[in-house]
Amino acid sequence: MGAGKSTAARAVGGVDADDLIEAAAGKSIPEIFREDGEAAFRAHEEQAIVLALGGGAVTSAAVRGALGDVLTIWLDVDVDTCWERVRGSDRPLARDEAEFRRLFEERRRLYAEVADVVAKDVHDVGLAAAGVHVERGSLSRLGDLVPGDGAVALVSDAHVAGIHGMDAQLALGPRLAETHELPAGEEAKTLTALDRLWQELRLDRRGTVVALGGGCTTDAAGYAASAYLRGVAWVPVPSSLVGQVDAAIGGKTAIDLPQGKNLVGAFHWPARVVVDPALLETLPESQRREGMSEVVKTGLLAGEPLWELPDDELVRRCAAFKSAVCLRDPKDHGERKMLNLGHTFAHALEAAAGYEGVTHGRAVALGLLAALRLSGRETAVVEELLRPAPVEVDRERAWQALLRDKKGALRLVLLGDDGPRWDVEVPAGDVRRELDRLIAS
Ligand SMILES: NC(=O)c1ccc[n+]([C@@H]2O[C@H](COP(=O)([O-])OP(=O)(O)OC[C@H]3O[C@@H](n4cnc5c(N)ncnc54)[C@H](O)[C@@H]3O)[C@@H](O)[C@H]2O)c1
Ligand SMILES: [Zn+2]
């Protein structure tokens, strides 16, 4: 600090990282420190910088050369749409339609040359920036989609291994060095399961852990990868709806302790996430419903009925929404908290039930009802689509669990007129009343 870096950078036509951070955060550095803390500022510093390059930049060989080491995304929009958007504007190269179309054609070749990923809209850009590849049939291209050239250890859910494991192995080809299984479901997220996995792994530091299964497998294998040899790359291949729209995205990994879920874990961003919606065809209906609760949550946050979309598009849009939120706030200091919509109530209900007899999806659906009511919103979509039955748990036990979860002020995620709001203080009486409504007497 005080060395004159910013001045020096600007003097040679460069930019200062602080300016980029302020622009991204929408507030000044002192405000970030005051309102969000130093940790939040450091998180901004670590974040990937996404730069929108001018349309003609690629005509320079020097720029094309510099893009070699940078993830380059081509936002490929057709010329008619582009022209409609810019005609009549004061952009110097958008005055003459014929000239505009000629430039467009001329540059396409260069875009194709530099692009690592082709995106068709803003959602694709979010997915690409987060390293998430959504494509039907992508499991069969797994060998090409796992970055790097080191050995691969395939870690699968024992049940899913029997259904899709062979396809994954074939797709990985000669890079596949070892295969491992984790117990299906939550049992994967234990020290016992990881102890065994760590002892079996033979990868060196250039290797990659590929995790095939639902959220339990990706959480456990991702955490295993974060600590093995002080961290090796990993690629989740989520096979459940929960995994594809939520768990495998955003770099949070964890295992459980007897004291509670997800108590030991790490932020470990995947080298890539390979999402193949075709895997969902073998998913039991009950597990699909689990995922639909998170889909409805995502749609409510996004302000769009994403739950109405056909499967592939539903997965793409939900995965893109979570990707963008997590890219903007990877370490959960601010807006990532919105992903907890309905979850304070859900966790209280699950805890009151002793984590038996109430699935997470059902608890989230109920929690969404409470969050919508406290936000003064309609609850029809949750009632009609998810039909969550109230749970039979002890009211006092649920309330105590909610208070324990919150420690101090009751701050919730609610839906405001201009989007989701987090850390909203809600009077205890209102929270208690809404919790009670979720419980069958
Ligand atoms: N890291 C995060 O950000 C995050 C976010 C949300 C949830 N999670 C975690 O995810 C876990 C829940 O994930 P889940 O709901 O996927 O559970 P899961 O991994 O237990 O999978 C559910 C069940 O479906 C089976 N299954 C999975 N894919 C299948 C397929 N294609 N065909 C047939 N069967 C299949 C599995 O064998 C399992 O029995 C929880 O532990 C939760 O904490 C993590
Ligand atoms: Zn959830």
GROMACS .gro file of C-alpha atoms and ligand atoms in nm:
model
  486
    1MET     CA    1   0.000   0.000   0.000
    2GLY     CA    2   0.132   0.347  -0.083
    3ALA     CA    3   0.394   0.227  -0.330
    4GLY     CA    4   0.214   0.398  -0.618
    5LYS     CA    5   0.095   0.086  -0.802
    6SER     CA    6  -0.236   0.236  -0.916
    7THR     CA    7  -0.072   0.552  -1.044
    8ALA     CA    8   0.196   0.351  -1.222
    9ALA     CA    9  -0.056   0.115  -1.379
   10ARG     CA   10  -0.271   0.406  -1.504
   11ALA     CA   11   0.039   0.586  -1.634
   12VAL     CA   12   0.106   0.298  -1.872
   13GLY     CA   13  -0.257   0.270  -1.975
   14GLY     CA   14  -0.339  -0.012  -1.733
   15VAL     CA   15  -0.624  -0.056  -1.489
   16ASP     CA   16  -0.627  -0.084  -1.112
   17ALA     CA   17  -0.776  -0.400  -0.962
   18ASP     CA   18  -0.953  -0.189  -0.699
   19ASP     CA   19  -1.145  -0.006  -0.973
   20LEU     CA   20  -1.265  -0.337  -1.113
   21ILE     CA   21  -1.366  -0.456  -0.766
   22GLU     CA   22  -1.558  -0.136  -0.695
   23ALA     CA   23  -1.737  -0.161  -1.027
   24ALA     CA   24  -1.827  -0.525  -0.965
   25ALA     CA   25  -1.943  -0.466  -0.607
   26GLY     CA   26  -2.128  -0.147  -0.687
   27LYS     CA   27  -1.968   0.025  -0.385
   28SER     CA   28  -1.638   0.178  -0.280
   29ILE     CA   29  -1.356  -0.019  -0.113
   30PRO     CA   30  -1.412   0.155   0.225
   31GLU     CA   31  -1.781   0.065   0.198
   32ILE     CA   32  -1.695  -0.300   0.126
   33PHE     CA   33  -1.468  -0.309   0.434
   34ARG     CA   34  -1.727  -0.135   0.651
   35GLU     CA   35  -2.036  -0.323   0.537
   36ASP     CA   36  -1.903  -0.667   0.443
   37GLY     CA   37  -1.563  -0.695   0.615
   38GLU     CA   38  -1.208  -0.757   0.497
   39ALA     CA   39  -1.277  -1.123   0.418
   40ALA     CA   40  -1.537  -1.011   0.164
   41PHE     CA   41  -1.284  -0.777   0.003
   42ARG     CA   42  -1.027  -1.059  -0.022
   43ALA     CA   43  -1.293  -1.278  -0.180
   44HIS     CA   44  -1.344  -1.010  -0.445
   45GLU     CA   45  -0.969  -1.005  -0.510
   46GLU     CA   46  -0.966  -1.379  -0.568
   47GLN     CA   47  -1.253  -1.369  -0.811
   48ALA     CA   48  -1.214  -1.437  -1.177
   49ILE     CA   49  -1.207  -1.121  -1.384
   50VAL     CA   50  -1.446  -1.137  -1.675
   51LEU     CA   51  -1.373  -0.882  -1.945
   52ALA     CA   52  -1.605  -0.790  -2.232
   53LEU     CA   53  -1.379  -0.743  -2.531
   54GLY     CA   54  -1.474  -0.510  -2.816
   55GLY     CA   55  -1.608  -0.675  -3.130
   56GLY     CA   56  -1.311  -0.577  -3.343
   57ALA     CA   57  -1.039  -0.657  -3.089
   58VAL     CA   58  -0.978  -0.998  -3.245
   59THR     CA   59  -0.867  -0.837  -3.571
   60SER     CA   60  -0.537  -0.766  -3.393
   61ALA     CA   61  -0.292  -1.058  -3.400
   62ALA     CA   62  -0.147  -0.939  -3.067
   63VAL     CA   63  -0.488  -0.960  -2.900
   64ARG     CA   64  -0.552  -1.303  -3.051
   65GLY     CA   65  -0.216  -1.415  -2.917
   66ALA     CA   66  -0.291  -1.282  -2.568
   67LEU     CA   67  -0.621  -1.472  -2.564
   68GLY     CA   68  -0.430  -1.799  -2.595
   69ASP     CA   69  -0.401  -1.851  -2.218
   70VAL     CA   70  -0.737  -1.700  -2.130
   71LEU     CA   71  -1.075  -1.871  -2.131
   72THR     CA   72  -1.238  -1.704  -2.432
   73ILE     CA   73  -1.615  -1.714  -2.474
   74TRP     CA   74  -1.778  -1.623  -2.805
   75LEU     CA   75  -2.125  -1.482  -2.750
   76ASP     CA   76  -2.258  -1.592  -3.087
   77VAL     CA   77  -2.572  -1.392  -3.164
   78ASP     CA   78  -2.711  -1.372  -3.518
   79VAL     CA   79  -2.648  -1.061  -3.724
   80ASP     CA   80  -3.016  -0.958  -3.750
   81THR     CA   81  -3.054  -0.948  -3.372
   82CYS     CA   82  -2.730  -0.754  -3.333
   83TRP     CA   83  -2.830  -0.503  -3.597
   84GLU     CA   84  -3.174  -0.453  -3.438
   85ARG     CA   85  -3.003  -0.375  -3.109
   86VAL     CA   86  -2.752  -0.121  -3.238
   87ARG     CA   87  -2.923   0.049  -3.535
   88GLY     CA   88  -2.983   0.415  -3.477
   89SER     CA   89  -2.732   0.423  -3.193
   90ASP     CA   90  -2.433   0.655  -3.206
   91ARG     CA   91  -2.181   0.369  -3.237
   92PRO     CA   92  -1.939   0.462  -3.517
   93LEU     CA   93  -1.947   0.123  -3.687
   94ALA     CA   94  -2.323   0.083  -3.665
   95ARG     CA   95  -2.438   0.351  -3.909
   96ASP     CA   96  -2.446   0.159  -4.233
   97GLU     CA   97  -2.628  -0.175  -4.238
   98ALA     CA   98  -2.439  -0.325  -4.532
   99GLU     CA   99  -2.106  -0.235  -4.376
  100PHE     CA  100  -2.220  -0.374  -4.039
  101ARG     CA  101  -2.311  -0.707  -4.200
  102ARG     CA  102  -1.983  -0.719  -4.391
  103LEU     CA  103  -1.780  -0.663  -4.071
  104PHE     CA  104  -1.986  -0.927  -3.894
  105GLU     CA  105  -1.912  -1.189  -4.162
  106GLU     CA  106  -1.545  -1.094  -4.175
  107ARG     CA  107  -1.497  -1.128  -3.801
  108ARG     CA  108  -1.691  -1.454  -3.748
  109ARG     CA  109  -1.393  -1.651  -3.870
  110LEU     CA  110  -1.168  -1.484  -3.609
  111TYR     CA  111  -1.422  -1.537  -3.329
  112ALA     CA  112  -1.434  -1.906  -3.415
  113GLU     CA  113  -1.055  -1.918  -3.411
  114VAL     CA  114  -1.009  -1.769  -3.062
  115ALA     CA  115  -1.318  -1.913  -2.889
  116ASP     CA  116  -1.279  -2.188  -2.629
  117VAL     CA  117  -1.654  -2.192  -2.574
  118VAL     CA  118  -1.943  -2.070  -2.789
  119ALA     CA  119  -2.230  -1.917  -2.590
  120LYS     CA  120  -2.569  -1.837  -2.733
  121ASP     CA  121  -2.692  -1.613  -2.450
  122VAL     CA  122  -2.602  -1.462  -2.112
  123HIS     CA  123  -2.686  -1.788  -1.935
  124ASP     CA  124  -2.431  -1.977  -2.143
  125VAL     CA  125  -2.172  -1.712  -2.058
  126GLY     CA  126  -2.231  -1.772  -1.685
  127LEU     CA  127  -2.200  -2.146  -1.732
  128ALA     CA  128  -1.882  -2.113  -1.936
  129ALA     CA  129  -1.722  -1.871  -1.689
  130ALA     CA  130  -1.799  -2.116  -1.408
  131GLY     CA  131  -1.665  -2.410  -1.612
  132VAL     CA  132  -2.004  -2.579  -1.632
  133HIS     CA  133  -2.074  -2.779  -1.947
  134VAL     CA  134  -2.443  -2.865  -1.997
  135GLU     CA  135  -2.513  -3.094  -2.291
  136ARG     CA  136  -2.729  -3.398  -2.351
  137GLY     CA  137  -2.498  -3.692  -2.416
  138SER     CA  138  -2.191  -3.521  -2.267
  139LEU     CA  139  -2.116  -3.828  -2.050
  140SER     CA  140  -1.996  -4.002  -2.367
  141ARG     CA  141  -1.746  -3.717  -2.425
  142LEU     CA  142  -1.615  -3.717  -2.068
  143GLY     CA  143  -1.259  -3.801  -2.177
  144ASP     CA  144  -1.242  -3.479  -2.381
  145LEU     CA  145  -1.419  -3.267  -2.120
  146VAL     CA  146  -1.191  -3.341  -1.824
  147PRO     CA  147  -0.921  -3.069  -1.845
  148GLY     CA  148  -0.552  -3.154  -1.831
  149ASP     CA  149  -0.368  -3.466  -1.938
  150GLY     CA  150  -0.296  -3.634  -1.603
  151ALA     CA  151  -0.447  -3.958  -1.475
  152VAL     CA  152  -0.812  -3.975  -1.371
  153ALA     CA  153  -0.963  -4.144  -1.065
  154LEU     CA  154  -1.333  -4.214  -1.114
  155VAL     CA  155  -1.524  -4.200  -0.785
  156SER     CA  156  -1.885  -4.315  -0.818
  157ASP     CA  157  -2.196  -4.358  -0.608
  158ALA     CA  158  -2.216  -4.738  -0.568
  159HIS     CA  159  -2.572  -4.745  -0.706
  160VAL     CA  160  -2.510  -4.504  -0.996
  161ALA     CA  161  -2.192  -4.694  -1.085
  162GLY     CA  162  -2.411  -4.992  -1.173
  163ILE     CA  163  -2.621  -4.781  -1.410
  164HIS     CA  164  -2.387  -4.528  -1.573
  165GLY     CA  165  -2.043  -4.637  -1.449
  166MET     CA  166  -1.948  -4.839  -1.754
  167ASP     CA  167  -2.036  -4.553  -1.992
  168ALA     CA  168  -1.824  -4.316  -1.782
  169GLN     CA  169  -1.530  -4.558  -1.784
  170LEU     CA  170  -1.548  -4.606  -2.161
  171ALA     CA  171  -1.571  -4.231  -2.217
  172LEU     CA  172  -1.265  -4.164  -2.001
  173GLY     CA  173  -1.060  -4.406  -2.210
  174PRO     CA  174  -0.687  -4.443  -2.148
  175ARG     CA  175  -0.673  -4.159  -1.893
  176LEU     CA  176  -0.876  -4.364  -1.646
  177ALA     CA  177  -0.623  -4.496  -1.396
  178GLU     CA  178  -0.842  -4.607  -1.105
  179THR     CA  179  -1.206  -4.653  -1.004
  180HIS     CA  180  -1.355  -4.618  -0.657
  181GLU     CA  181  -1.700  -4.640  -0.506
  182LEU     CA  182  -1.862  -4.442  -0.230
  183PRO     CA  183  -2.171  -4.571  -0.049
  184ALA     CA  184  -2.494  -4.440  -0.207
  185GLY     CA  185  -2.652  -4.144  -0.031
  186GLU     CA  186  -2.553  -3.952   0.280
  187GLU     CA  187  -2.327  -4.234   0.403
  188ALA     CA  188  -2.072  -4.115   0.147
  189LYS     CA  189  -2.031  -3.794   0.346
  190THR     CA  190  -1.854  -3.957   0.641
  191LEU     CA  191  -1.495  -3.966   0.760
  192THR     CA  192  -1.507  -4.346   0.738
  193ALA     CA  193  -1.591  -4.337   0.365
  194LEU     CA  194  -1.328  -4.068   0.296
  195ASP     CA  195  -1.062  -4.243   0.502
  196ARG     CA  196  -1.103  -4.546   0.279
  197LEU     CA  197  -1.104  -4.338  -0.039
  198TRP     CA  198  -0.793  -4.140   0.058
  199GLN     CA  199  -0.607  -4.462   0.133
  200GLU     CA  200  -0.707  -4.614  -0.200
  201LEU     CA  201  -0.621  -4.313  -0.418
  202ARG     CA  202  -0.299  -4.341  -0.621
  203LEU     CA  203  -0.318  -4.016  -0.825
  204ASP     CA  204  -0.027  -3.776  -0.828
  205ARG     CA  205  -0.077  -3.401  -0.817
  206ARG     CA  206  -0.141  -3.376  -1.190
  207GLY     CA  207  -0.432  -3.615  -1.153
  208THR     CA  208  -0.804  -3.540  -1.149
  209VAL     CA  209  -1.083  -3.685  -0.938
  210VAL     CA  210  -1.401  -3.736  -1.143
  211ALA     CA  211  -1.711  -3.775  -0.924
  212LEU     CA  212  -2.017  -3.952  -1.068
  213GLY     CA  213  -2.335  -3.946  -0.860
  214GLY     CA  214  -2.577  -3.722  -0.675
  215GLY     CA  215  -2.497  -3.437  -0.438
  216CYS     CA  216  -2.372  -3.673  -0.170
  217THR     CA  217  -2.108  -3.819  -0.400
  218THR     CA  218  -1.998  -3.486  -0.543
  219ASP     CA  219  -1.983  -3.326  -0.196
  220ALA     CA  220  -1.772  -3.612  -0.058
  221ALA     CA  221  -1.546  -3.667  -0.359
  222GLY     CA  222  -1.498  -3.292  -0.402
  223TYR     CA  223  -1.390  -3.260  -0.040
  224ALA     CA  224  -1.163  -3.562  -0.079
  225ALA     CA  225  -1.001  -3.393  -0.380
  226SER     CA  226  -0.961  -3.062  -0.194
  227ALA     CA  227  -0.742  -3.225   0.070
  228TYR     CA  228  -0.574  -3.515  -0.112
  229LEU     CA  229  -0.206  -3.419  -0.172
  230ARG     CA  230  -0.313  -3.072  -0.049
  231GLY     CA  231  -0.560  -3.046  -0.333
  232VAL     CA  232  -0.600  -3.205  -0.676
  233ALA     CA  233  -0.835  -3.100  -0.956
  234TRP     CA  234  -1.184  -3.246  -0.964
  235VAL     CA  235  -1.472  -3.274  -1.207
  236PRO     CA  236  -1.821  -3.352  -1.079
  237VAL     CA  237  -2.056  -3.537  -1.313
  238PRO     CA  238  -2.385  -3.490  -1.127
  239SER     CA  239  -2.643  -3.762  -1.193
  240SER     CA  240  -2.934  -3.638  -0.978
  241LEU     CA  241  -3.151  -3.333  -1.038
  242VAL     CA  242  -3.033  -3.187  -0.705
  243GLY     CA  243  -2.676  -3.237  -0.824
  244GLN     CA  244  -2.728  -3.086  -1.171
  245VAL     CA  245  -2.913  -2.772  -1.060
  246ASP     CA  246  -2.747  -2.716  -0.724
  247ALA     CA  247  -2.497  -2.938  -0.540
  248ALA     CA  248  -2.228  -2.982  -0.809
  249ILE     CA  249  -2.214  -2.609  -0.885
  250GLY     CA  250  -2.029  -2.335  -0.700
  251GLY     CA  251  -1.734  -2.513  -0.540
  252LYS     CA  252  -1.872  -2.592  -0.196
  253THR     CA  253  -1.775  -2.940  -0.077
  254ALA     CA  254  -1.837  -3.102   0.261
  255ILE     CA  255  -1.890  -3.408   0.474
  256ASP     CA  256  -2.106  -3.452   0.784
  257LEU     CA  257  -2.022  -3.497   1.151
  258PRO     CA  258  -2.242  -3.663   1.412
  259GLN     CA  259  -2.305  -3.306   1.538
  260GLY     CA  260  -2.455  -3.190   1.210
  261LYS     CA  261  -2.450  -3.186   0.831
  262ASN     CA  262  -2.176  -3.025   0.620
  263LEU     CA  263  -1.964  -2.929   0.921
  264VAL     CA  264  -1.628  -3.014   0.763
  265GLY     CA  265  -1.557  -2.899   0.411
  266ALA     CA  266  -1.376  -2.670   0.175
  267PHE     CA  267  -1.435  -2.429  -0.109
  268HIS     CA  268  -1.280  -2.614  -0.401
  269TRP     CA  269  -1.397  -2.490  -0.742
  270PRO     CA  270  -1.419  -2.778  -0.994
  271ALA     CA  271  -1.193  -2.774  -1.300
  272ARG     CA  272  -1.513  -2.842  -1.495
  273VAL     CA  273  -1.866  -2.962  -1.422
  274VAL     CA  274  -2.007  -3.205  -1.678
  275VAL     CA  275  -2.386  -3.199  -1.676
  276ASP     CA  276  -2.565  -3.457  -1.891
  277PRO     CA  277  -2.943  -3.423  -1.849
  278ALA     CA  278  -2.988  -3.768  -2.007
  279LEU     CA  279  -2.863  -3.919  -1.679
  280LEU     CA  280  -3.185  -3.801  -1.514
  281GLU     CA  281  -3.384  -4.056  -1.714
  282THR     CA  282  -3.290  -4.329  -1.465
  283LEU     CA  283  -3.355  -4.114  -1.159
  284PRO     CA  284  -3.645  -4.238  -0.940
  285GLU     CA  285  -3.950  -4.008  -0.928
  286SER     CA  286  -3.900  -3.947  -0.554
  287GLN     CA  287  -3.550  -3.811  -0.622
  288ARG     CA  288  -3.680  -3.597  -0.904
  289ARG     CA  289  -3.920  -3.435  -0.658
  290GLU     CA  290  -3.626  -3.361  -0.427
  291GLY     CA  291  -3.466  -3.169  -0.711
  292MET     CA  292  -3.785  -2.987  -0.808
  293SER     CA  293  -3.788  -2.808  -0.473
  294GLU     CA  294  -3.449  -2.654  -0.556
  295VAL     CA  295  -3.570  -2.580  -0.910
  296VAL     CA  296  -3.870  -2.389  -0.774
  297LYS     CA  297  -3.640  -2.209  -0.529
  298THR     CA  298  -3.414  -2.107  -0.819
  299GLY     CA  299  -3.706  -1.991  -1.033
  300LEU     CA  300  -3.844  -1.780  -0.747
  301LEU     CA  301  -3.502  -1.619  -0.699
  302ALA     CA  302  -3.459  -1.563  -1.073
  303GLY     CA  303  -3.812  -1.425  -1.101
  304GLU     CA  304  -3.895  -1.662  -1.387
  305PRO     CA  305  -4.102  -1.984  -1.397
  306LEU     CA  306  -3.797  -2.202  -1.471
  307TRP     CA  307  -3.992  -2.505  -1.340
  308GLU     CA  308  -4.211  -2.493  -1.653
  309LEU     CA  309  -3.920  -2.554  -1.891
  310PRO     CA  310  -3.844  -2.889  -2.054
  311ASP     CA  311  -3.572  -3.085  -1.871
  312ASP     CA  312  -3.260  -2.984  -2.064
  313GLU     CA  313  -3.345  -2.615  -2.061
  314LEU     CA  314  -3.460  -2.630  -1.699
  315VAL     CA  315  -3.124  -2.775  -1.597
  316ARG     CA  316  -2.932  -2.527  -1.813
  317ARG     CA  317  -3.111  -2.224  -1.671
  318CYS     CA  318  -3.097  -2.334  -1.305
  319ALA     CA  319  -2.730  -2.430  -1.333
  320ALA     CA  320  -2.657  -2.096  -1.501
  321PHE     CA  321  -2.837  -1.899  -1.230
  322LYS     CA  322  -2.642  -2.068  -0.951
  323SER     CA  323  -2.316  -2.036  -1.148
  324ALA     CA  324  -2.358  -1.660  -1.186
  325VAL     CA  325  -2.448  -1.606  -0.819
  326CYS     CA  326  -2.148  -1.812  -0.705
  327LEU     CA  327  -1.910  -1.639  -0.947
  328ARG     CA  328  -2.015  -1.304  -0.804
  329ASP     CA  329  -1.982  -1.425  -0.443
  330PRO     CA  330  -1.776  -1.745  -0.433
  331LYS     CA  331  -1.712  -1.748  -0.058
  332ASP     CA  332  -2.066  -1.680   0.063
  333HIS     CA  333  -2.012  -1.333   0.209
  334GLY     CA  334  -2.306  -1.164   0.043
  335GLU     CA  335  -2.552  -1.247  -0.229
  336ARG     CA  336  -2.477  -1.620  -0.235
  337LYS     CA  337  -2.683  -1.627   0.085
  338MET     CA  338  -2.993  -1.587  -0.131
  339LEU     CA  339  -2.959  -1.955  -0.225
  340ASN     CA  340  -3.081  -2.028   0.129
  341LEU     CA  341  -3.435  -1.915   0.042
  342GLY     CA  342  -3.669  -2.131   0.252
  343HIS     CA  343  -3.379  -2.321   0.405
  344THR     CA  344  -3.390  -2.176   0.759
  345PHE     CA  345  -3.736  -2.329   0.800
  346ALA     CA  346  -3.632  -2.646   0.617
  347HIS     CA  347  -3.333  -2.706   0.843
  348ALA     CA  348  -3.547  -2.651   1.154
  349LEU     CA  349  -3.806  -2.903   1.035
  350GLU     CA  350  -3.540  -3.159   0.941
  351ALA     CA  351  -3.368  -3.121   1.277
  352ALA     CA  352  -3.696  -3.147   1.468
  353ALA     CA  353  -3.765  -3.472   1.282
  354GLY     CA  354  -3.423  -3.603   1.380
  355TYR     CA  355  -3.336  -3.614   1.005
  356GLU     CA  356  -3.576  -3.903   0.955
  357GLY     CA  357  -3.905  -3.918   0.775
  358VAL     CA  358  -3.875  -3.565   0.632
  359THR     CA  359  -3.672  -3.538   0.313
  360HIS     CA  360  -3.475  -3.220   0.241
  361GLY     CA  361  -3.687  -3.153  -0.069
  362ARG     CA  362  -4.013  -3.166   0.125
  363ALA     CA  363  -3.868  -2.952   0.403
  364VAL     CA  364  -3.748  -2.696   0.145
  365ALA     CA  365  -4.090  -2.691  -0.022
  366LEU     CA  366  -4.246  -2.612   0.316
  367GLY     CA  367  -3.977  -2.355   0.386
  368LEU     CA  368  -4.052  -2.187   0.053
  369LEU     CA  369  -4.417  -2.154   0.161
  370ALA     CA  370  -4.305  -1.971   0.475
  371ALA     CA  371  -4.060  -1.749   0.286
  372LEU     CA  372  -4.326  -1.658   0.027
  373ARG     CA  373  -4.582  -1.576   0.297
  374LEU     CA  374  -4.336  -1.357   0.485
  375SER     CA  375  -4.257  -1.186   0.152
  376GLY     CA  376  -4.627  -1.120   0.094
  377ARG     CA  377  -4.626  -1.340  -0.217
  378GLU     CA  378  -4.860  -1.600  -0.369
  379THR     CA  379  -4.782  -1.958  -0.268
  380ALA     CA  380  -4.974  -2.130  -0.550
  381VAL     CA  381  -4.669  -2.254  -0.742
  382VAL     CA  382  -4.528  -2.437  -0.440
  383GLU     CA  383  -4.867  -2.578  -0.342
  384GLU     CA  384  -4.956  -2.698  -0.691
  385LEU     CA  385  -4.616  -2.820  -0.808
  386LEU     CA  386  -4.456  -2.953  -0.492
  387ARG     CA  387  -4.766  -3.025  -0.277
  388PRO     CA  388  -4.569  -3.047   0.047
  389ALA     CA  389  -4.761  -3.213   0.329
  390PRO     CA  390  -4.711  -3.048   0.670
  391VAL     CA  391  -4.476  -3.248   0.891
  392GLU     CA  392  -4.553  -3.403   1.226
  393VAL     CA  393  -4.282  -3.277   1.453
  394ASP     CA  394  -4.274  -3.116   1.794
  395ARG     CA  395  -4.336  -2.742   1.749
  396GLU     CA  396  -4.111  -2.635   2.034
  397ARG     CA  397  -3.830  -2.859   1.913
  398ALA     CA  398  -3.852  -2.710   1.565
  399TRP     CA  399  -3.849  -2.356   1.705
  400GLN     CA  400  -3.548  -2.429   1.925
  401ALA     CA  401  -3.366  -2.580   1.624
  402LEU     CA  402  -3.440  -2.267   1.419
  403LEU     CA  403  -3.308  -2.039   1.694
  404ARG     CA  404  -2.994  -2.252   1.731
  405ASP     CA  405  -2.936  -2.230   1.356
  406LYS     CA  406  -2.971  -1.851   1.364
  407LYS     CA  407  -2.792  -1.755   1.689
  408GLY     CA  408  -2.908  -1.403   1.763
  409ALA     CA  409  -3.113  -1.193   1.524
  410LEU     CA  410  -3.350  -1.372   1.290
  411ARG     CA  411  -3.227  -1.281   0.945
  412LEU     CA  412  -3.393  -1.446   0.649
  413VAL     CA  413  -3.389  -1.445   0.271
  414LEU     CA  414  -3.707  -1.286   0.137
  415LEU     CA  415  -3.833  -1.185  -0.205
  416GLY     CA  416  -3.859  -0.810  -0.249
  417ASP     CA  417  -4.015  -0.610  -0.533
  418ASP     CA  418  -3.683  -0.579  -0.712
  419GLY     CA  419  -3.547  -0.926  -0.642
  420PRO     CA  420  -3.420  -1.141  -0.356
  421ARG     CA  421  -3.299  -0.978  -0.034
  422TRP     CA  422  -3.088  -1.151   0.226
  423ASP     CA  423  -3.009  -1.076   0.592
  424VAL     CA  424  -3.359  -0.930   0.632
  425GLU     CA  425  -3.445  -0.902   1.002
  426VAL     CA  426  -3.787  -1.052   1.069
  427PRO     CA  427  -3.964  -1.026   1.407
  428ALA     CA  428  -3.944  -1.353   1.602
  429GLY     CA  429  -4.323  -1.369   1.641
  430ASP     CA  430  -4.374  -1.369   1.262
  431VAL     CA  431  -4.110  -1.636   1.207
  432ARG     CA  432  -4.259  -1.857   1.478
  433ARG     CA  433  -4.611  -1.816   1.337
  434GLU     CA  434  -4.498  -1.922   0.988
  435LEU     CA  435  -4.298  -2.215   1.123
  436ASP     CA  436  -4.603  -2.336   1.315
  437ARG     CA  437  -4.813  -2.330   0.997
  438LEU     CA  438  -4.579  -2.589   0.841
  439ILE     CA  439  -4.634  -2.837   1.121
  440ALA     CA  440  -4.933  -3.074   1.137
  441SER     CA  441  -5.099  -3.056   1.477
  442LIG     N1  442  -2.231  -2.843  -0.219
  442LIG     C1  443  -2.345  -2.780  -0.233
  442LIG     O1  444  -2.347  -2.661  -0.267
  442LIG     C2  445  -2.473  -2.854  -0.211
  442LIG     C3  446  -2.594  -2.794  -0.249
  442LIG     C4  447  -2.711  -2.869  -0.232
  442LIG     C5  448  -2.707  -2.995  -0.177
  442LIG     N2  449  -2.587  -3.049  -0.139
  442LIG     C6  450  -2.578  -3.184  -0.080
  442LIG     O2  451  -2.628  -3.278  -0.174
  442LIG     C7  452  -2.676  -3.391  -0.104
  442LIG     C8  453  -2.805  -3.436  -0.168
  442LIG     O3  454  -2.784  -3.469  -0.302
  442LIG     P1  455  -2.885  -3.566  -0.380
  442LIG     O4  456  -3.023  -3.524  -0.354
  442LIG     O5  457  -2.838  -3.574  -0.520
  442LIG     O6  458  -2.866  -3.704  -0.303
  442LIG     P2  459  -2.781  -3.836  -0.334
  442LIG     O7  460  -2.647  -3.808  -0.381
  442LIG     O8  461  -2.798  -3.922  -0.215
  442LIG     O9  462  -2.862  -3.904  -0.454
  442LIG     C9  463  -2.996  -3.942  -0.430
  442LIG    C10  464  -3.021  -4.089  -0.463
  442LIG    O10  465  -3.040  -4.100  -0.604
  442LIG    C11  466  -2.956  -4.201  -0.657
  442LIG     N3  467  -2.920  -4.156  -0.790
  442LIG    C12  468  -2.845  -4.047  -0.823
  442LIG     N4  469  -2.840  -4.033  -0.955
  442LIG    C13  470  -2.912  -4.132  -1.009
  442LIG    C14  471  -2.945  -4.171  -1.142
  442LIG     N5  472  -2.907  -4.097  -1.248
  442LIG     N6  473  -3.020  -4.281  -1.160
  442LIG    C15  474  -3.064  -4.351  -1.053
  442LIG     N7  475  -3.037  -4.321  -0.926
  442LIG    C16  476  -2.963  -4.212  -0.905
  442LIG    C17  477  -2.842  -4.215  -0.560
  442LIG    O11  478  -2.787  -4.344  -0.562
  442LIG    C18  479  -2.907  -4.184  -0.426
  442LIG    O12  480  -2.963  -4.300  -0.370
  442LIG    C19  481  -2.689  -3.351   0.042
  442LIG    O13  482  -2.590  -3.414   0.117
  442LIG    C20  483  -2.666  -3.201   0.041
  442LIG    O14  484  -2.603  -3.154   0.158
  442LIG    C21  485  -2.472  -2.980  -0.155
  443ZN      ZN  486  -3.139  -2.736  -0.038
   0.00000   0.00000   0.00000
